[in-house]
């Protein structure tokens, strides 16, 4: 019988996702969700998920872009740089998701008839 961890790792590998990057993005999303003064259930659930997804798919392209453009990125420890970028992308994705959620709620919320 295949252990659950191996199955999850195989799934992430098939999707092209690195597990530590997802955890860093998830952590950024959790931090962002907990730092809000007004807690809403949708933010508490959606923020970590958005942070993890954004980090999973945007971290490696962003790190490669920074290196290709010559921006000063520490090259001594590649994993640390990648995980730090994943965390920051996870936190930044929350600001973007907050804006998107507000636009969607305002657009589809039943308006008051005058």
Coordinates of N, CA and C in Angstrom, one line a residue:
X1 N 0.8 -1.2 0.0 CA 0.0 0.0 0.0 C 0.9 1.2 0.0
X2 N 0.5 2.2 -0.8 CA 1.3 3.4 -0.9 C 0.9 4.4 0.2
X3 N 1.9 5.0 0.9 CA 1.5 5.9 2.0 C 0.9 7.2 1.4
X4 N 0.1 7.8 2.2 CA -0.6 9.1 1.8 C 0.4 10.1 1.3
X5 N 1.5 10.3 2.1 CA 2.5 11.3 1.8 C 3.0 11.1 0.4
X6 N 3.3 9.9 0.0 CA 3.8 9.6 -1.3 C 2.8 9.9 -2.4
X7 N 1.5 9.6 -2.1 CA 0.5 10.0 -3.1 C 0.3 11.5 -3.3
X8 N 0.4 12.2 -2.2 CA 0.3 13.7 -2.3 C 1.5 14.2 -3.0
X9 N 2.7 13.7 -2.7 CA 3.9 14.1 -3.4 C 3.8 13.8 -4.9
X10 N 3.3 12.7 -5.3 CA 3.1 12.3 -6.7 C 2.2 13.3 -7.4
X11 N 1.1 13.6 -6.7 CA 0.1 14.6 -7.3 C 0.8 16.0 -7.5
X12 N 1.5 16.4 -6.5 CA 2.1 17.7 -6.6 C 3.2 17.7 -7.7
X13 N 3.9 16.6 -7.8 CA 4.9 16.5 -8.9 C 4.2 16.5 -10.3
X14 N 3.1 15.9 -10.4 CA 2.4 15.8 -11.6 C 1.8 17.2 -12.0
X15 N 1.5 18.0 -11.0 CA 1.0 19.4 -11.2 C 2.2 20.4 -11.4
X16 N 3.4 19.9 -11.2 CA 4.6 20.8 -11.3 C 4.7 21.8 -10.1
X17 N 4.3 21.3 -8.9 CA 4.3 22.1 -7.7 C 5.3 21.6 -6.7
X18 N 6.1 22.4 -6.1 CA 7.0 22.0 -5.0 C 6.3 22.2 -3.7
X19 N 6.2 21.2 -2.9 CA 5.5 21.2 -1.6 C 6.0 22.4 -0.7
X20 N 7.4 22.6 -0.5 CA 7.8 23.7 0.4 C 7.3 25.0 -0.1
X21 N 7.2 25.2 -1.4 CA 6.8 26.5 -1.9 C 5.3 26.7 -1.6
X22 N 4.5 25.6 -1.7 CA 3.1 25.7 -1.3 C 2.9 26.1 0.1
X23 N 3.7 25.4 1.0 CA 3.6 25.7 2.4 C 4.0 27.1 2.7
X24 N 5.1 27.7 2.0 CA 5.5 29.0 2.3 C 4.4 30.0 1.8
X25 N 3.7 29.7 0.7 CA 2.6 30.6 0.2 C 1.4 30.5 1.1
X26 N 1.1 29.3 1.6 CA 0.0 29.1 2.5 C 0.3 29.8 3.8
X27 N 1.5 29.8 4.3 CA 1.9 30.6 5.5 C 1.7 32.1 5.3
X28 N 2.1 32.5 4.1 CA 1.9 34.0 3.8 C 0.4 34.3 3.8
X29 N -0.4 33.4 3.2 CA -1.9 33.6 3.2 C -2.5 33.6 4.6
X30 N -2.0 32.7 5.4 CA -2.5 32.7 6.8 C -2.1 33.9 7.6
X31 N -0.9 34.4 7.4 CA -0.5 35.6 8.0 C -1.3 36.8 7.6
X32 N -1.6 36.9 6.3 CA -2.4 38.0 5.8 C -3.9 37.8 6.3
X33 N -4.4 36.6 6.4 CA -5.8 36.5 6.9 C -5.9 36.9 8.3
X34 N -4.8 36.5 9.1 CA -4.9 36.8 10.6 C -4.6 38.3 10.9
X35 N -4.0 39.0 9.9 CA -3.6 40.4 10.2 C -4.7 41.4 9.9
X36 N -5.8 40.9 9.4 CA -7.0 41.8 9.2 C -7.7 42.1 10.5
X37 N -8.3 43.3 10.6 CA -9.0 43.6 11.8 C -10.5 43.1 11.7
X38 N -11.0 43.1 10.5 CA -12.4 42.5 10.3 C -12.2 41.1 9.7
X39 N -12.6 40.2 10.5 CA -12.5 38.8 10.0 C -13.8 38.4 9.3
X40 N -13.7 37.9 8.1 CA -14.8 37.3 7.4 C -14.4 35.8 7.1
X41 N -15.4 35.0 7.1 CA -15.2 33.6 6.9 C -14.5 33.3 5.5
X42 N -15.1 34.0 4.5 CA -14.5 33.8 3.2 C -13.0 34.2 3.1
X43 N -12.6 35.3 3.8 CA -11.2 35.7 3.8 C -10.4 34.7 4.6
X44 N -10.9 34.1 5.7 CA -10.1 33.1 6.4 C -9.9 31.9 5.7
X45 N -10.8 31.5 4.8 CA -10.7 30.3 4.0 C -10.0 30.6 2.7
X46 N -10.4 31.6 2.0 CA -9.8 31.9 0.7 C -8.4 32.5 0.7
X47 N -8.0 33.2 1.7 CA -6.7 33.8 1.8 C -5.6 32.8 1.7
X48 N -5.6 31.8 2.6 CA -4.5 30.8 2.5 C -4.5 30.0 1.2
X49 N -5.7 29.7 0.7 CA -5.7 29.0 -0.6 C -5.2 29.8 -1.7
X50 N -5.6 31.1 -1.8 CA -5.0 32.0 -2.8 C -3.5 32.1 -2.7
X51 N -3.1 32.3 -1.4 CA -1.6 32.4 -1.2 C -0.9 31.2 -1.6
X52 N -1.4 30.0 -1.3 CA -0.7 28.8 -1.7 C -0.7 28.6 -3.2
X53 N -1.8 28.9 -3.9 CA -1.9 28.7 -5.4 C -1.0 29.7 -6.1
X54 N -1.0 31.0 -5.6 CA -0.2 32.0 -6.2 C 1.3 31.7 -6.0
X55 N 1.7 31.2 -4.9 CA 3.1 30.9 -4.6 C 3.5 29.7 -5.5
X56 N 2.6 28.7 -5.6 CA 2.9 27.5 -6.3 C 3.2 27.7 -7.7
X57 N 2.5 28.6 -8.3 CA 2.6 28.8 -9.8 C 3.4 30.1 -10.2
X58 N 3.6 31.0 -9.3 CA 4.3 32.3 -9.6 C 5.7 32.4 -9.1
X59 N 6.1 31.6 -8.1 CA 7.4 31.8 -7.4 C 8.5 31.5 -8.3
X60 N 8.6 30.4 -9.0 CA 9.7 30.0 -9.8 C 9.9 31.0 -11.0
X61 N 8.8 31.4 -11.7 CA 9.0 32.4 -12.7 C 9.4 33.7 -12.2
X62 N 9.0 34.1 -11.0 CA 9.4 35.4 -10.5 C 10.9 35.4 -10.1
X63 N 11.3 34.3 -9.5 CA 12.7 34.2 -9.1 C 13.6 34.2 -10.4
X64 N 13.2 33.4 -11.4 CA 14.0 33.4 -12.6 C 14.0 34.8 -13.3
X65 N 12.9 35.5 -13.3 CA 12.8 36.8 -13.9 C 13.8 37.7 -13.1
X66 N 13.8 37.7 -11.8 CA 14.7 38.6 -11.1 C 16.1 38.3 -11.4
X67 N 16.5 37.0 -11.5 CA 17.9 36.7 -11.9 C 18.2 37.1 -13.3
X68 N 17.3 36.9 -14.2 CA 17.5 37.3 -15.6 C 17.6 38.8 -15.8
X69 N 16.9 39.6 -15.0 CA 17.0 41.0 -15.2 C 18.2 41.6 -14.4
X70 N 18.9 40.8 -13.7 CA 20.1 41.3 -12.9 C 19.7 42.0 -11.6
X71 N 18.5 41.8 -11.1 CA 18.2 42.3 -9.8 C 19.0 41.6 -8.7
X72 N 19.4 42.3 -7.7 CA 20.2 41.6 -6.7 C 19.4 40.6 -5.9
X73 N 19.6 39.3 -6.2 CA 19.0 38.2 -5.5 C 20.1 37.3 -4.9
X74 N 20.0 37.0 -3.6 CA 21.0 36.1 -3.0 C 21.1 34.8 -3.8
X75 N 22.3 34.5 -4.2 CA 22.5 33.2 -4.9 C 23.2 32.2 -4.1
X76 N 23.5 32.5 -2.9 CA 24.2 31.5 -2.0 C 23.3 30.4 -1.6
X77 N 22.1 30.6 -1.3 CA 21.2 29.5 -0.9 C 19.9 29.6 -1.7
X78 N 19.9 28.9 -2.8 CA 18.8 28.9 -3.7 C 17.4 28.6 -3.1
X79 N 17.4 27.6 -2.2 CA 16.1 27.3 -1.6 C 15.6 28.4 -0.7
X80 N 16.4 29.0 0.1 CA 16.0 30.1 1.0 C 15.4 31.2 0.1
X81 N 16.0 31.6 -0.9 CA 15.5 32.7 -1.8 C 14.2 32.3 -2.4
X82 N 14.1 31.1 -2.8 CA 12.8 30.6 -3.4 C 11.7 30.6 -2.4
X83 N 12.0 30.2 -1.2 CA 10.9 30.1 -0.2 C 10.5 31.5 0.3
X84 N 11.5 32.4 0.4 CA 11.2 33.8 0.8 C 10.3 34.4 -0.3
X85 N 10.7 34.2 -1.5 CA 9.8 34.7 -2.6 C 8.4 34.2 -2.5
X86 N 8.3 32.9 -2.3 CA 7.0 32.2 -2.2 C 6.2 32.8 -1.0
X87 N 6.8 33.1 0.1 CA 6.1 33.7 1.2 C 5.6 35.1 0.8
X88 N 6.5 35.9 0.2 CA 6.1 37.3 -0.2 C 5.0 37.2 -1.2
X89 N 5.1 36.3 -2.2 CA 4.0 36.2 -3.2 C 2.7 35.8 -2.5
X90 N 2.8 34.9 -1.5 CA 1.6 34.4 -0.8 C 0.9 35.6 -0.1
X91 N 1.7 36.5 0.5 CA 1.1 37.6 1.2 C 0.6 38.6 0.2
X92 N 1.3 38.9 -0.9 CA 0.9 39.8 -1.9 C -0.4 39.4 -2.6
X93 N -0.5 38.1 -2.8 CA -1.7 37.6 -3.4 C -3.0 37.9 -2.6
X94 N -2.8 38.1 -1.3 CA -4.0 38.4 -0.4 C -4.5 39.8 -0.7
X95 N -3.6 40.7 -0.9 CA -4.1 42.1 -1.2 C -4.8 42.1 -2.6
X96 N -4.3 41.3 -3.5 CA -5.0 41.2 -4.8 C -6.3 40.5 -4.6
X97 N -6.4 39.4 -3.9 CA -7.6 38.7 -3.7 C -8.6 39.5 -2.9
X98 N -8.2 40.4 -2.0 CA -9.1 41.3 -1.2 C -9.8 42.2 -2.2
X99 N -9.0 42.8 -3.1 CA -9.5 43.7 -4.1 C -10.5 43.0 -5.0
X100 N -10.2 41.8 -5.5 CA -11.1 41.0 -6.4 C -12.4 40.7 -5.7
X101 N -12.3 40.2 -4.4 CA -13.5 39.8 -3.7 C -14.4 41.1 -3.5
X102 N -13.8 42.2 -3.2 CA -14.6 43.4 -3.0 C -15.3 43.8 -4.2
X103 N -14.6 43.7 -5.4 CA -15.2 44.1 -6.7 C -16.4 43.1 -7.0
X104 N -16.1 41.8 -6.8 CA -17.2 40.8 -7.0 C -18.4 41.0 -6.1
X105 N -18.1 41.2 -4.9 CA -19.2 41.4 -3.9 C -20.0 42.7 -4.3
X106 N -19.4 43.8 -4.6 CA -20.1 45.0 -4.9 C -20.9 44.8 -6.2
X107 N -20.3 44.1 -7.2 CA -20.9 43.9 -8.5 C -22.2 43.1 -8.4
X108 N -22.1 42.0 -7.6 CA -23.2 41.0 -7.6 C -24.1 41.2 -6.4
X109 N -23.8 42.1 -5.5 CA -24.6 42.3 -4.3 C -25.9 43.0 -4.7
X110 N -27.1 42.5 -4.3 CA -28.3 43.2 -4.6 C -28.3 44.6 -4.2
X111 N -28.5 45.5 -5.1 CA -28.5 47.0 -4.8 C -29.8 47.4 -4.1
X112 N -29.7 48.5 -3.4 CA -30.9 49.1 -2.8 C -31.7 49.8 -3.9
X113 N -33.0 49.5 -4.0 CA -33.8 50.2 -4.9 C -34.3 51.5 -4.4
X114 N -34.2 52.6 -5.2 CA -34.6 53.9 -4.7 C -36.0 54.2 -5.1

